[in-house]
C-alpha cells in the first residue's frame, strides 16, 4: 500500500485513468480487508494486479528521451530520465514525509531493491555468464526493457 500514491499519480499523469482506478480500488481493498495493507487481498481474491508505473515512465510517455545510461550503486542500472524519475517518485512516497532525514528514506528504498534483487541473483549470474560483454548486454537489455515499459 505504501507505493500506492506513486503508482496512482503516474497512471493518471500518463492518461491511464482505468489503471489509476484499479490502483485506488486496490488501495481501498487492501487497507480494509488486507489489514492496512499487510496482505494483498486485492490481487489474491479479486485478481486486481498493481500497475507499477513510475515517473521515469511518465516522462518517457510524454516524449522525454532516456539520456545517458548509468549504473547507480545499490539501485542498479538507470538512465538520466529514470534517475530524475526516481527522485520524483521519492517525493510521492509517504515514507519520505514520515522519515526525518534523507538517510532513512534512502535506506528504506535500498532495502526494498536489495530484497527484490536477492530473489533474482541466479538470473543475473546466468546473464553475466552468457554475455560476451556484460556491461553492453545489460545496457541494451535495460534500454529495451524501459522502452517496453514506457509503451505499455
PDB file of N, CA, C and O in Angstrom, residues 6-76:
ATOM      1  N   UNK A   6       2.409   6.859  -5.676  1.00  0.00           N
ATOM      2  CA  UNK A   6       3.252   6.993  -6.873  1.00  0.00           C
ATOM      3  C   UNK A   6       2.632   6.254  -8.057  1.00  0.00           C
ATOM      4  O   UNK A   6       2.597   6.779  -9.177  1.00  0.00           O
ATOM      5  N   UNK A   7       2.135   5.034  -7.813  1.00  0.00           N
ATOM      6  CA  UNK A   7       1.536   4.265  -8.918  1.00  0.00           C
ATOM      7  C   UNK A   7       0.290   4.966  -9.446  1.00  0.00           C
ATOM      8  O   UNK A   7       0.116   5.105 -10.666  1.00  0.00           O
ATOM      9  N   UNK A   8      -0.587   5.410  -8.566  1.00  0.00           N
ATOM     10  CA  UNK A   8      -1.842   6.046  -8.991  1.00  0.00           C
ATOM     11  C   UNK A   8      -1.572   7.365  -9.712  1.00  0.00           C
ATOM     12  O   UNK A   8      -2.137   7.625 -10.783  1.00  0.00           O
ATOM     13  N   UNK A   9      -0.706   8.200  -9.155  1.00  0.00           N
ATOM     14  CA  UNK A   9      -0.407   9.500  -9.768  1.00  0.00           C
ATOM     15  C   UNK A   9       0.243   9.325 -11.130  1.00  0.00           C
ATOM     16  O   UNK A   9      -0.121  10.014 -12.092  1.00  0.00           O
ATOM     17  N   UNK A  10       1.202   8.408 -11.235  1.00  0.00           N
ATOM     18  CA  UNK A  10       1.866   8.205 -12.526  1.00  0.00           C
ATOM     19  C   UNK A  10       0.917   7.631 -13.571  1.00  0.00           C
ATOM     20  O   UNK A  10       1.006   7.984 -14.745  1.00  0.00           O
ATOM     21  N   UNK A  11       0.003   6.769 -13.167  1.00  0.00           N
ATOM     22  CA  UNK A  11      -1.009   6.292 -14.120  1.00  0.00           C
ATOM     23  C   UNK A  11      -1.882   7.450 -14.595  1.00  0.00           C
ATOM     24  O   UNK A  11      -2.178   7.551 -15.784  1.00  0.00           O
ATOM     25  N   UNK A  12      -2.285   8.323 -13.679  1.00  0.00           N
ATOM     26  CA  UNK A  12      -3.090   9.489 -14.067  1.00  0.00           C
ATOM     27  C   UNK A  12      -2.316  10.424 -14.990  1.00  0.00           C
ATOM     28  O   UNK A  12      -2.859  10.910 -15.987  1.00  0.00           O
ATOM     29  N   UNK A  13      -1.054  10.684 -14.665  1.00  0.00           N
ATOM     30  CA  UNK A  13      -0.242  11.584 -15.490  1.00  0.00           C
ATOM     31  C   UNK A  13      -0.013  11.037 -16.898  1.00  0.00           C
ATOM     32  O   UNK A  13       0.233  11.798 -17.825  1.00  0.00           O
ATOM     33  N   UNK A  14      -0.117   9.719 -17.046  1.00  0.00           N
ATOM     34  CA  UNK A  14       0.028   9.104 -18.366  1.00  0.00           C
ATOM     35  C   UNK A  14      -1.314   8.944 -19.079  1.00  0.00           C
ATOM     36  O   UNK A  14      -1.380   8.408 -20.171  1.00  0.00           O
ATOM     37  N   UNK A  15      -2.391   9.387 -18.432  1.00  0.00           N
ATOM     38  CA  UNK A  15      -3.714   9.275 -19.034  1.00  0.00           C
ATOM     39  C   UNK A  15      -4.324   7.899 -18.933  1.00  0.00           C
ATOM     40  O   UNK A  15      -5.289   7.579 -19.627  1.00  0.00           O
ATOM     41  N   UNK A  16      -3.796   7.067 -18.079  1.00  0.00           N
ATOM     42  CA  UNK A  16      -4.304   5.703 -17.896  1.00  0.00           C
ATOM     43  C   UNK A  16      -5.286   5.715 -16.723  1.00  0.00           C
ATOM     44  O   UNK A  16      -5.004   5.200 -15.643  1.00  0.00           O
ATOM     45  N   UNK A  17      -6.431   6.307 -16.956  1.00  0.00           N
ATOM     46  CA  UNK A  17      -7.423   6.519 -15.901  1.00  0.00           C
ATOM     47  C   UNK A  17      -7.955   5.189 -15.364  1.00  0.00           C
ATOM     48  O   UNK A  17      -8.161   5.047 -14.156  1.00  0.00           O
ATOM     49  N   UNK A  18      -8.162   4.212 -16.241  1.00  0.00           N
ATOM     50  CA  UNK A  18      -8.661   2.914 -15.789  1.00  0.00           C
ATOM     51  C   UNK A  18      -7.667   2.238 -14.846  1.00  0.00           C
ATOM     52  O   UNK A  18      -8.058   1.663 -13.831  1.00  0.00           O
ATOM     53  N   UNK A  19      -6.381   2.338 -15.154  1.00  0.00           N
ATOM     54  CA  UNK A  19      -5.365   1.753 -14.282  1.00  0.00           C
ATOM     55  C   UNK A  19      -5.278   2.497 -12.943  1.00  0.00           C
ATOM     56  O   UNK A  19      -5.070   1.881 -11.903  1.00  0.00           O
ATOM     57  N   UNK A  20      -5.439   3.809 -12.990  1.00  0.00           N
ATOM     58  CA  UNK A  20      -5.451   4.585 -11.743  1.00  0.00           C
ATOM     59  C   UNK A  20      -6.644   4.163 -10.886  1.00  0.00           C
ATOM     60  O   UNK A  20      -6.533   4.059  -9.661  1.00  0.00           O
ATOM     61  N   UNK A  21      -7.783   3.892 -11.534  1.00  0.00           N
ATOM     62  CA  UNK A  21      -8.962   3.407 -10.812  1.00  0.00           C
ATOM     63  C   UNK A  21      -8.710   2.063 -10.156  1.00  0.00           C
ATOM     64  O   UNK A  21      -9.137   1.825  -9.024  1.00  0.00           O
ATOM     65  N   UNK A  22      -7.995   1.190 -10.850  1.00  0.00           N
ATOM     66  CA  UNK A  22      -7.638  -0.113 -10.279  1.00  0.00           C
ATOM     67  C   UNK A  22      -6.734   0.098  -9.060  1.00  0.00           C
ATOM     68  O   UNK A  22      -6.906  -0.556  -8.032  1.00  0.00           O
ATOM     69  N   UNK A  23      -5.799   1.025  -9.161  1.00  0.00           N
ATOM     70  CA  UNK A  23      -4.906   1.308  -8.028  1.00  0.00           C
ATOM     71  C   UNK A  23      -5.693   1.828  -6.824  1.00  0.00           C
ATOM     72  O   UNK A  23      -5.421   1.443  -5.687  1.00  0.00           O
ATOM     73  N   UNK A  24      -6.654   2.682  -7.071  1.00  0.00           N
ATOM     74  CA  UNK A  24      -7.492   3.203  -5.977  1.00  0.00           C
ATOM     75  C   UNK A  24      -8.297   2.065  -5.356  1.00  0.00           C
ATOM     76  O   UNK A  24      -8.384   1.944  -4.128  1.00  0.00           O
ATOM     77  N   UNK A  25      -8.868   1.211  -6.196  1.00  0.00           N
ATOM     78  CA  UNK A  25      -9.637   0.064  -5.681  1.00  0.00           C
ATOM     79  C   UNK A  25      -8.732  -0.860  -4.874  1.00  0.00           C
ATOM     80  O   UNK A  25      -9.116  -1.321  -3.785  1.00  0.00           O
ATOM     81  N   UNK A  26      -7.521  -1.111  -5.373  1.00  0.00           N
ATOM     82  CA  UNK A  26      -6.566  -1.954  -4.639  1.00  0.00           C
ATOM     83  C   UNK A  26      -6.252  -1.344  -3.276  1.00  0.00           C
ATOM     84  O   UNK A  26      -6.194  -2.043  -2.275  1.00  0.00           O
ATOM     85  N   UNK A  27      -6.053  -0.042  -3.255  1.00  0.00           N
ATOM     86  CA  UNK A  27      -5.724   0.635  -2.003  1.00  0.00           C
ATOM     87  C   UNK A  27      -6.858   0.498  -0.987  1.00  0.00           C
ATOM     88  O   UNK A  27      -6.622   0.166   0.178  1.00  0.00           O
ATOM     89  N   UNK A  28      -8.086   0.718  -1.436  1.00  0.00           N
ATOM     90  CA  UNK A  28      -9.242   0.618  -0.531  1.00  0.00           C
ATOM     91  C   UNK A  28      -9.401  -0.813  -0.014  1.00  0.00           C
ATOM     92  O   UNK A  28      -9.573  -1.041   1.186  1.00  0.00           O
ATOM     93  N   UNK A  29      -9.324  -1.780  -0.925  1.00  0.00           N
ATOM     94  CA  UNK A  29      -9.499  -3.184  -0.533  1.00  0.00           C
ATOM     95  C   UNK A  29      -8.383  -3.622   0.419  1.00  0.00           C
ATOM     96  O   UNK A  29      -8.643  -4.215   1.465  1.00  0.00           O
ATOM     97  N   UNK A  30      -7.140  -3.315   0.059  1.00  0.00           N
ATOM     98  CA  UNK A  30      -6.017  -3.756   0.893  1.00  0.00           C
ATOM     99  C   UNK A  30      -5.943  -2.999   2.218  1.00  0.00           C
ATOM    100  O   UNK A  30      -5.452  -3.532   3.207  1.00  0.00           O
ATOM    101  N   UNK A  31      -6.443  -1.766   2.251  1.00  0.00           N
ATOM    102  CA  UNK A  31      -6.443  -1.004   3.501  1.00  0.00           C
ATOM    103  C   UNK A  31      -7.498  -1.509   4.468  1.00  0.00           C
ATOM    104  O   UNK A  31      -7.330  -1.397   5.681  1.00  0.00           O
ATOM    105  N   UNK A  32      -8.576  -2.039   3.931  1.00  0.00           N
ATOM    106  CA  UNK A  32      -9.654  -2.517   4.806  1.00  0.00           C
ATOM    107  C   UNK A  32      -9.549  -4.027   5.027  1.00  0.00           C
ATOM    108  O   UNK A  32      -9.240  -4.470   6.125  1.00  0.00           O
ATOM    109  N   UNK A  33      -9.756  -4.791   3.999  1.00  0.00           N
ATOM    110  CA  UNK A  33      -9.729  -6.252   4.126  1.00  0.00           C
ATOM    111  C   UNK A  33      -8.318  -6.802   4.343  1.00  0.00           C
ATOM    112  O   UNK A  33      -8.152  -7.858   4.944  1.00  0.00           O
ATOM    113  N   UNK A  34      -7.323  -6.079   3.858  1.00  0.00           N
ATOM    114  CA  UNK A  34      -5.938  -6.535   3.977  1.00  0.00           C
ATOM    115  C   UNK A  34      -5.234  -6.012   5.209  1.00  0.00           C
ATOM    116  O   UNK A  34      -4.006  -6.022   5.275  1.00  0.00           O
ATOM    117  N   UNK A  35      -5.998  -5.551   6.172  1.00  0.00           N
ATOM    118  CA  UNK A  35      -5.476  -5.049   7.447  1.00  0.00           C
ATOM    119  C   UNK A  35      -4.363  -4.022   7.209  1.00  0.00           C
ATOM    120  O   UNK A  35      -3.182  -4.289   7.417  1.00  0.00           O
ATOM    121  N   UNK A  36      -4.766  -2.851   6.747  1.00  0.00           N
ATOM    122  CA  UNK A  36      -3.860  -1.715   6.494  1.00  0.00           C
ATOM    123  C   UNK A  36      -2.762  -2.054   5.483  1.00  0.00           C
ATOM    124  O   UNK A  36      -1.670  -1.513   5.533  1.00  0.00           O
ATOM    125  N   UNK A  37      -3.056  -2.952   4.567  1.00  0.00           N
ATOM    126  CA  UNK A  37      -2.107  -3.274   3.509  1.00  0.00           C
ATOM    127  C   UNK A  37      -1.108  -4.355   3.849  1.00  0.00           C
ATOM    128  O   UNK A  37      -0.150  -4.565   3.109  1.00  0.00           O
ATOM    129  N   UNK A  38      -1.314  -5.062   4.924  1.00  0.00           N
ATOM    130  CA  UNK A  38      -0.386  -6.133   5.295  1.00  0.00           C
ATOM    131  C   UNK A  38      -0.474  -7.315   4.322  1.00  0.00           C
ATOM    132  O   UNK A  38       0.492  -8.037   4.141  1.00  0.00           O
ATOM    133  N   UNK A  39      -1.630  -7.509   3.716  1.00  0.00           N
ATOM    134  CA  UNK A  39      -1.830  -8.577   2.736  1.00  0.00           C
ATOM    135  C   UNK A  39      -2.415  -7.996   1.465  1.00  0.00           C
ATOM    136  O   UNK A  39      -3.182  -7.041   1.490  1.00  0.00           O
ATOM    137  N   UNK A  40      -2.064  -8.594   0.350  1.00  0.00           N
ATOM    138  CA  UNK A  40      -2.561  -8.136  -0.946  1.00  0.00           C
ATOM    139  C   UNK A  40      -3.838  -8.909  -1.291  1.00  0.00           C
ATOM    140  O   UNK A  40      -3.852  -9.767  -2.173  1.00  0.00           O
ATOM    141  N   UNK A  41      -4.903  -8.586  -0.588  1.00  0.00           N
ATOM    142  CA  UNK A  41      -6.207  -9.224  -0.803  1.00  0.00           C
ATOM    143  C   UNK A  41      -6.755  -8.865  -2.187  1.00  0.00           C
ATOM    144  O   UNK A  41      -7.410  -9.675  -2.830  1.00  0.00           O
ATOM    145  N   UNK A  42      -6.477  -7.650  -2.638  1.00  0.00           N
ATOM    146  CA  UNK A  42      -6.993  -7.204  -3.935  1.00  0.00           C
ATOM    147  C   UNK A  42      -6.508  -8.111  -5.058  1.00  0.00           C
ATOM    148  O   UNK A  42      -7.274  -8.439  -5.960  1.00  0.00           O
ATOM    149  N   UNK A  43      -5.274  -8.548  -5.000  1.00  0.00           N
ATOM    150  CA  UNK A  43      -4.772  -9.442  -6.036  1.00  0.00           C
ATOM    151  C   UNK A  43      -5.208 -10.876  -5.776  1.00  0.00           C
ATOM    152  O   UNK A  43      -5.666 -11.565  -6.683  1.00  0.00           O
ATOM    153  N   UNK A  44      -5.056 -11.307  -4.536  1.00  0.00           N
ATOM    154  CA  UNK A  44      -5.341 -12.702  -4.207  1.00  0.00           C
ATOM    155  C   UNK A  44      -6.801 -13.073  -4.447  1.00  0.00           C
ATOM    156  O   UNK A  44      -7.094 -14.100  -5.053  1.00  0.00           O
ATOM    157  N   UNK A  45      -7.737 -12.230  -3.994  1.00  0.00           N
ATOM    158  CA  UNK A  45      -9.155 -12.586  -4.070  1.00  0.00           C
ATOM    159  C   UNK A  45      -9.903 -11.924  -5.224  1.00  0.00           C
ATOM    160  O   UNK A  45     -10.902 -12.446  -5.698  1.00  0.00           O
ATOM    161  N   UNK A  46      -9.431 -10.750  -5.657  1.00  0.00           N
ATOM    162  CA  UNK A  46     -10.155 -10.006  -6.690  1.00  0.00           C
ATOM    163  C   UNK A  46      -9.392  -9.925  -8.015  1.00  0.00           C
ATOM    164  O   UNK A  46      -9.871  -9.334  -8.974  1.00  0.00           O
ATOM    165  N   UNK A  47      -8.198 -10.504  -8.052  1.00  0.00           N
ATOM    166  CA  UNK A  47      -7.353 -10.532  -9.266  1.00  0.00           C
ATOM    167  C   UNK A  47      -7.076  -9.132  -9.816  1.00  0.00           C
ATOM    168  O   UNK A  47      -6.971  -8.942 -11.022  1.00  0.00           O
ATOM    169  N   UNK A  48      -6.935  -8.146  -8.920  1.00  0.00           N
ATOM    170  CA  UNK A  48      -6.571  -6.789  -9.316  1.00  0.00           C
ATOM    171  C   UNK A  48      -5.061  -6.633  -9.156  1.00  0.00           C
ATOM    172  O   UNK A  48      -4.559  -6.488  -8.056  1.00  0.00           O
ATOM    173  N   UNK A  49      -4.356  -6.684 -10.272  1.00  0.00           N
ATOM    174  CA  UNK A  49      -2.900  -6.600 -10.196  1.00  0.00           C
ATOM    175  C   UNK A  49      -2.464  -5.131 -10.167  1.00  0.00           C
ATOM    176  O   UNK A  49      -3.127  -4.272 -10.742  1.00  0.00           O
ATOM    177  N   UNK A  50      -1.328  -4.850  -9.509  1.00  0.00           N
ATOM    178  CA  UNK A  50      -0.835  -3.474  -9.488  1.00  0.00           C
ATOM    179  C   UNK A  50      -0.233  -3.091 -10.841  1.00  0.00           C
ATOM    180  O   UNK A  50       0.307  -3.939 -11.553  1.00  0.00           O
ATOM    181  N   UNK A  51      -0.370  -1.838 -11.188  1.00  0.00           N
ATOM    182  CA  UNK A  51       0.227  -1.308 -12.412  1.00  0.00           C
ATOM    183  C   UNK A  51       1.396  -0.425 -11.997  1.00  0.00           C
ATOM    184  O   UNK A  51       1.225   0.744 -11.686  1.00  0.00           O
ATOM    185  N   UNK A  52       2.574  -1.024 -11.966  1.00  0.00           N
ATOM    186  CA  UNK A  52       3.764  -0.336 -11.475  1.00  0.00           C
ATOM    187  C   UNK A  52       4.274   0.686 -12.486  1.00  0.00           C
ATOM    188  O   UNK A  52       5.115   0.371 -13.326  1.00  0.00           O
ATOM    189  N   UNK A  53       3.742   1.865 -12.400  1.00  0.00           N
ATOM    190  CA  UNK A  53       4.195   2.973 -13.231  1.00  0.00           C
ATOM    191  C   UNK A  53       5.050   3.879 -12.363  1.00  0.00           C
ATOM    192  O   UNK A  53       4.750   4.085 -11.194  1.00  0.00           O
ATOM    193  N   UNK A  54       6.135   4.398 -12.942  1.00  0.00           N
ATOM    194  CA  UNK A  54       6.984   5.327 -12.196  1.00  0.00           C
ATOM    195  C   UNK A  54       7.140   6.611 -13.001  1.00  0.00           C
ATOM    196  O   UNK A  54       6.711   6.703 -14.147  1.00  0.00           O
ATOM    197  N   UNK A  55       7.757   7.608 -12.383  1.00  0.00           N
ATOM    198  CA  UNK A  55       7.847   8.911 -13.033  1.00  0.00           C
ATOM    199  C   UNK A  55       8.785   8.886 -14.241  1.00  0.00           C
ATOM    200  O   UNK A  55       8.607   9.662 -15.167  1.00  0.00           O
ATOM    201  N   UNK A  56       9.756   7.982 -14.245  1.00  0.00           N
ATOM    202  CA  UNK A  56      10.596   7.823 -15.431  1.00  0.00           C
ATOM    203  C   UNK A  56       9.762   7.390 -16.631  1.00  0.00           C
ATOM    204  O   UNK A  56       9.944   7.879 -17.748  1.00  0.00           O
ATOM    205  N   UNK A  57       8.816   6.480 -16.402  1.00  0.00           N
ATOM    206  CA  UNK A  57       7.906   6.057 -17.470  1.00  0.00           C
ATOM    207  C   UNK A  57       6.997   7.216 -17.882  1.00  0.00           C
ATOM    208  O   UNK A  57       6.702   7.379 -19.066  1.00  0.00           O
ATOM    209  N   UNK A  58       6.550   8.004 -16.920  1.00  0.00           N
ATOM    210  CA  UNK A  58       5.690   9.144 -17.230  1.00  0.00           C
ATOM    211  C   UNK A  58       6.436  10.142 -18.105  1.00  0.00           C
ATOM    212  O   UNK A  58       5.875  10.635 -19.100  1.00  0.00           O
ATOM    213  N   UNK A  59       7.684  10.428 -17.775  1.00  0.00           N
ATOM    214  CA  UNK A  59       8.480  11.327 -18.609  1.00  0.00           C
ATOM    215  C   UNK A  59       8.651  10.745 -20.013  1.00  0.00           C
ATOM    216  O   UNK A  59       8.520  11.462 -21.007  1.00  0.00           O
ATOM    217  N   UNK A  60       8.935   9.456 -20.099  1.00  0.00           N
ATOM    218  CA  UNK A  60       9.070   8.795 -21.401  1.00  0.00           C
ATOM    219  C   UNK A  60       7.779   8.835 -22.191  1.00  0.00           C
ATOM    220  O   UNK A  60       7.782   9.027 -23.408  1.00  0.00           O
ATOM    221  N   UNK A  61       6.649   8.664 -21.513  1.00  0.00           N
ATOM    222  CA  UNK A  61       5.333   8.720 -22.149  1.00  0.00           C
ATOM    223  C   UNK A  61       5.105  10.084 -22.806  1.00  0.00           C
ATOM    224  O   UNK A  61       4.448  10.185 -23.838  1.00  0.00           O
ATOM    225  N   UNK A  62       5.660  11.123 -22.187  1.00  0.00           N
ATOM    226  CA  UNK A  62       5.484  12.477 -22.708  1.00  0.00           C
ATOM    227  C   UNK A  62       6.633  12.920 -23.605  1.00  0.00           C
ATOM    228  O   UNK A  62       6.780  14.106 -23.900  1.00  0.00           O
ATOM    229  N   UNK A  63       7.460  11.962 -24.053  1.00  0.00           N
ATOM    230  CA  UNK A  63       8.460  12.240 -25.073  1.00  0.00           C
ATOM    231  C   UNK A  63       9.860  12.567 -24.600  1.00  0.00           C
ATOM    232  O   UNK A  63      10.724  12.874 -25.416  1.00  0.00           O
ATOM    233  N   UNK A  64      10.138  12.516 -23.318  1.00  0.00           N
ATOM    234  CA  UNK A  64      11.489  12.786 -22.829  1.00  0.00           C
ATOM    235  C   UNK A  64      12.378  11.587 -23.158  1.00  0.00           C
ATOM    236  O   UNK A  64      12.039  10.448 -22.851  1.00  0.00           O
ATOM    237  N   UNK A  65      13.497  11.852 -23.805  1.00  0.00           N
ATOM    238  CA  UNK A  65      14.435  10.788 -24.177  1.00  0.00           C
ATOM    239  C   UNK A  65      15.120  10.233 -22.929  1.00  0.00           C
ATOM    240  O   UNK A  65      15.252  10.910 -21.918  1.00  0.00           O
ATOM    241  N   UNK A  66      15.581   8.988 -23.025  1.00  0.00           N
ATOM    242  CA  UNK A  66      16.151   8.323 -21.857  1.00  0.00           C
ATOM    243  C   UNK A  66      17.480   8.920 -21.411  1.00  0.00           C
ATOM    244  O   UNK A  66      17.797   8.925 -20.229  1.00  0.00           O
ATOM    245  N   UNK A  67      18.285   9.409 -22.316  1.00  0.00           N
ATOM    246  CA  UNK A  67      19.562  10.022 -21.943  1.00  0.00           C
ATOM    247  C   UNK A  67      20.638   9.001 -21.646  1.00  0.00           C
ATOM    248  O   UNK A  67      20.565   7.845 -22.055  1.00  0.00           O
ATOM    249  N   UNK A  68      21.629   9.425 -20.910  1.00  0.00           N
ATOM    250  CA  UNK A  68      22.789   8.594 -20.605  1.00  0.00           C
ATOM    251  C   UNK A  68      22.418   7.378 -19.767  1.00  0.00           C
ATOM    252  O   UNK A  68      21.594   7.471 -18.868  1.00  0.00           O
ATOM    253  N   UNK A  69      23.077   6.279 -20.051  1.00  0.00           N
ATOM    254  CA  UNK A  69      22.930   5.062 -19.251  1.00  0.00           C
ATOM    255  C   UNK A  69      23.936   5.127 -18.124  1.00  0.00           C
ATOM    256  O   UNK A  69      25.128   5.407 -18.342  1.00  0.00           O
ATOM    257  N   UNK A  70      23.479   4.905 -16.905  1.00  0.00           N
ATOM    258  CA  UNK A  70      24.361   4.901 -15.754  1.00  0.00           C
ATOM    259  C   UNK A  70      23.995   3.731 -14.850  1.00  0.00           C
ATOM    260  O   UNK A  70      22.882   3.212 -14.909  1.00  0.00           O
ATOM    261  N   UNK A  71      24.939   3.320 -14.042  1.00  0.00           N
ATOM    262  CA  UNK A  71      24.686   2.282 -13.048  1.00  0.00           C
ATOM    263  C   UNK A  71      24.867   2.926 -11.682  1.00  0.00           C
ATOM    264  O   UNK A  71      25.964   3.356 -11.332  1.00  0.00           O
ATOM    265  N   UNK A  72      23.772   3.021 -10.948  1.00  0.00           N
ATOM    266  CA  UNK A  72      23.797   3.642  -9.628  1.00  0.00           C
ATOM    267  C   UNK A  72      24.131   2.599  -8.569  1.00  0.00           C
ATOM    268  O   UNK A  72      23.577   1.495  -8.592  1.00  0.00           O
ATOM    269  N   UNK A  73      25.023   2.924  -7.643  1.00  0.00           N
ATOM    270  CA  UNK A  73      25.319   1.972  -6.563  1.00  0.00           C
ATOM    271  C   UNK A  73      24.034   1.604  -5.817  1.00  0.00           C
ATOM    272  O   UNK A  73      23.197   2.459  -5.558  1.00  0.00           O
ATOM    273  N   UNK A  74      23.863   0.380  -5.511  1.00  0.00           N
ATOM    274  CA  UNK A  74      22.707  -0.217  -4.826  1.00  0.00           C
ATOM    275  C   UNK A  74      21.463  -0.220  -5.702  1.00  0.00           C
ATOM    276  O   UNK A  74      20.770  -1.215  -5.795  1.00  0.00           O
ATOM    277  N   UNK A  75      21.161   0.878  -6.394  1.00  0.00           N
ATOM    278  CA  UNK A  75      19.945   0.979  -7.192  1.00  0.00           C
ATOM    279  C   UNK A  75      20.045   0.248  -8.515  1.00  0.00           C
ATOM    280  O   UNK A  75      19.043  -0.132  -9.099  1.00  0.00           O
ATOM    281  N   UNK A  76      21.249   0.084  -9.051  1.00  0.00           N
ATOM    282  CA  UNK A  76      21.434  -0.663 -10.283  1.00  0.00           C
ATOM    283  C   UNK A  76      21.352   0.189 -11.533  1.00  0.00           C
ATOM    284  O   UNK A  76      21.557   1.401 -11.486  1.00  0.00           O
TER     285      UNK A  76
END
